[in-house]
Amino acid sequence: MSRFSLSAGSRRLLTGALVLLSLALPRVGSSQDEVARQRPTARSEGDRFVDTLLAKMTLEEKIGQMSQIALNSPEGPKRDERILKGEVGSFLFVRDPKEIDRLQHLAVEKSRLHIPLLFGFDVVHGYRTVYPVPLALAASWDPATAERAQRMAAREASSVGIRWTFAPMVDIARDPRWGRIMEGAGEDPFLGSRMAEAQVRGFQGSTLSDPGSILACVKHFAGYGAAAGGRDYDSSDISDEQLQNVYLPPFHAAINAGAGSIMSAYMDLNGVPATGNRWLLHDVLRKDWGFQGLVVSDWDSVPSLTTHGFASGPEDAAVRAVNAGVDMEMTSTTFRTYLADAVKKKLVAQSTIDDAVRSILLAKYKLGLFKNPYVPLERSQKELVSDEQRSTARAIATRTAVLLRNQNSLLPLKKDLHSIALIGPLIDSQPDIMGSWSLGAHPQDTVTVEEGLKRYLASSGTKLLATKGVEIERQQPSIFDDQFPSPKPTLTTDEAKQAEFNHAIDLVKQADVSMLILGEAQTMSGERASRSSLTLPGRQEQLLEAAVATGKPIVLVLVNGRPLNITWASEHVPAILDVWYPGTEAGDAIAELLFGEAVPGGKLPVTWPRSVGQVPIYYGRNLTQIPNDPDTRYWDGSGAPLYPFGYGMSYTTFSLGVVETSAKSVPSGGSVDVFIDVQNTGTVTGDEVVQLYTHQRSGSASRPVRELKGFRRITLKPGERQTVTLKLDTRELGFWSSQTRRWAIEAGVFDLWVGTDSNATQHATLEVTPQR
Ligand code: BGC
């Protein structure tokens, strides 16, 4: 039986103790004949405006709206001509505000129907000011931090006329080999959902028509993070159970938070390309979730339907993408080339085209583009890398760092040191510490680690001894090489390399303390940047080992977009601080963290493996045979992670009281409060993230050993105690059962654990009773 026909049995039924929730239920895939999309018809003022406009449009103008041109594509140079003929609805990658404004004037003043253009860009973690990468934002375990970062990014991007971002990426990723793990919130659907909603709120603000708001585009729908072997673009095979319980929830949360657009993914999902997957784009998204926004394809993913061995050629690809539910084609031109004919041949219904155009025009309407289409040029002057942007980026970079190890409280560093050695290939790099998808940034705005430390130490007597020691040698060019060319190694001979290495170790010997800034260059994670190993690239590990061998105190500062293999370091390097890719204010933020002006309080949003052989590894697994010793699954090594999901230390310490609940049992559909006392038992003010995990003891299907269902980041002064209350709504305990093939909250006994990582030990039980 196919996954589609299996899902046909999924209906919102009420049986016995199983109370169904109004969550997504897959239904049978509609036939290709039944192409008219059934969208809800709420008659708002915007709908009426759009209908009036639609009535005036020719078929060609409609298809024009469904086409997006990328500036750096062969269509880019033809932009004026396309605008004048009404053959384009949106542009991608136009960044110059004056050019955006010029093109907009052309569209609004010179095209027949005066329809404004929608300018899109990947504002993934900042525009000109770069914020920490999304995986780092998730490491803050603070949705307000993610929201703030994306609000600031929206303000900057909108000031140059960009009103559409291709973010947030909400793909769950459990395989750090996949380069794009850096763009999402990590492995967990609950954390991922909260981060997805927060980012949507940040981008879109309280209203899209606010000139500082931009349209969010949730991506990549769906399952891209499960690419086989972590190989970018490879197919994803995801069971219905995992799809429903793990991969889809962050998308659903983002849609419920009002995300105005969504992007179809590149890969096959269970054998059907996501961009031609009507079950996904129509049945789940439109029918079950009631999504009324705009669906855009990924870059070239429409013609790729042919590459997949799915469509017979470009015309078939266009027909199948639009009939599946794609409203706008990114970059490629199959819609513009073939759709008009396809409508005439009745391969595509006129109503399908109208629905697609309606969602595009409505997005433009909601953004206020029909009223205020032009670029607020004076605002961009004030907004781009403003002091407020910089100080927010710095504060956020300090909130996203995760302290992984701190033996003998080596960190924070003392302020009366005689000398510090600053070593590593990333100490003076500007692009690298911004991370991937920083396409709107100017690297020269970035504060390097060396600059930040120099500035911090300027008025102290501490000497900074800086050298790289090794260079990162790239194996292959990156897709972003045209914008951020990978630096060419300057040390070309073995002798020169060895001399530099030795020099670095000499500096370590001379200094009181050394900081090694190691990790991955900007282009080593992100799109088309998957890896088959997780080691520190090049000779960085050797450098680290040689530095430790000096016997001097060493601090490892990791710059990364994925968990890296630091198993040796975790036993031999006294202090390890993960700063991810911190962005424009990296140097200043790192200085603040190392000297204790800021106290690390982030937590891992992804389980950290010991070696690449353990991946995929994640905490929310199911227990099976020989449950007492799950860590002995490999005979040649531990099965336990290096650091658990949710882990992170502070410069202070905390103690937790016992966990209590407002009730011992709760009817399905109700909620309970879970309380725990937390006290700062150390000597500095610091943050702790209280985390609530649940486990359903028995039910219609096996349930994960633990699932995150609540968290809160709090700040406590030394000695301060706070009772943290986490609300547990039993709807969060519902799941999609592969046995019953539907969503339900199943009555029964649940374990609850509260703690500061996914190994939390404070335990309580809760009985969920059938709904009264
Ligand atoms: C990526 C998308 C991105 C698009 C436009 C694609 O290659 O997969 O995430 O939004 O390019 O830059």
Coordinates of C-alpha atoms and ligand atoms in Angstrom, one line a residue, residues 92-93 122 166 180 183 219-220 224 233 263 266 298-299 330 437 527, ligand 1:
L92 CA 15.5 37.6 -6.1
F93 CA 18.9 39.0 -5.1
D122 CA 17.7 35.2 1.8
F166 CA 13.4 33.0 2.4
R180 CA 22.4 23.1 6.2
E183 CA 20.2 27.2 9.0
K219 CA 11.3 26.4 4.1
H220 CA 12.0 23.7 2.8
Y224 CA 15.0 18.3 3.4
Y233 CA 19.8 17.5 -2.1
M263 CA 9.0 27.1 -0.1
Y266 CA 14.4 20.2 -3.6
D298 CA 13.0 26.4 -4.6
W299 CA 15.7 27.6 -7.0
M330 CA 11.9 30.7 -8.5
W437 CA 23.9 33.0 4.1
E527 CA 24.1 24.8 1.3
Ligands
BGC1 C1 18.1 27.3 -1.4 C2 17.0 28.1 -0.8 C3 17.2 29.6 -1.1 C4 17.2 29.8 -2.5 C5 17.4 31.2 -2.9 C6 18.2 27.7 -2.9 O1 19.3 27.0 -3.4 O2 17.8 26.0 -1.3 O3 17.0 27.9 0.6 O4 16.2 30.3 -0.5 O5 18.3 29.1 -3.1 O6 18.6 31.7 -2.6

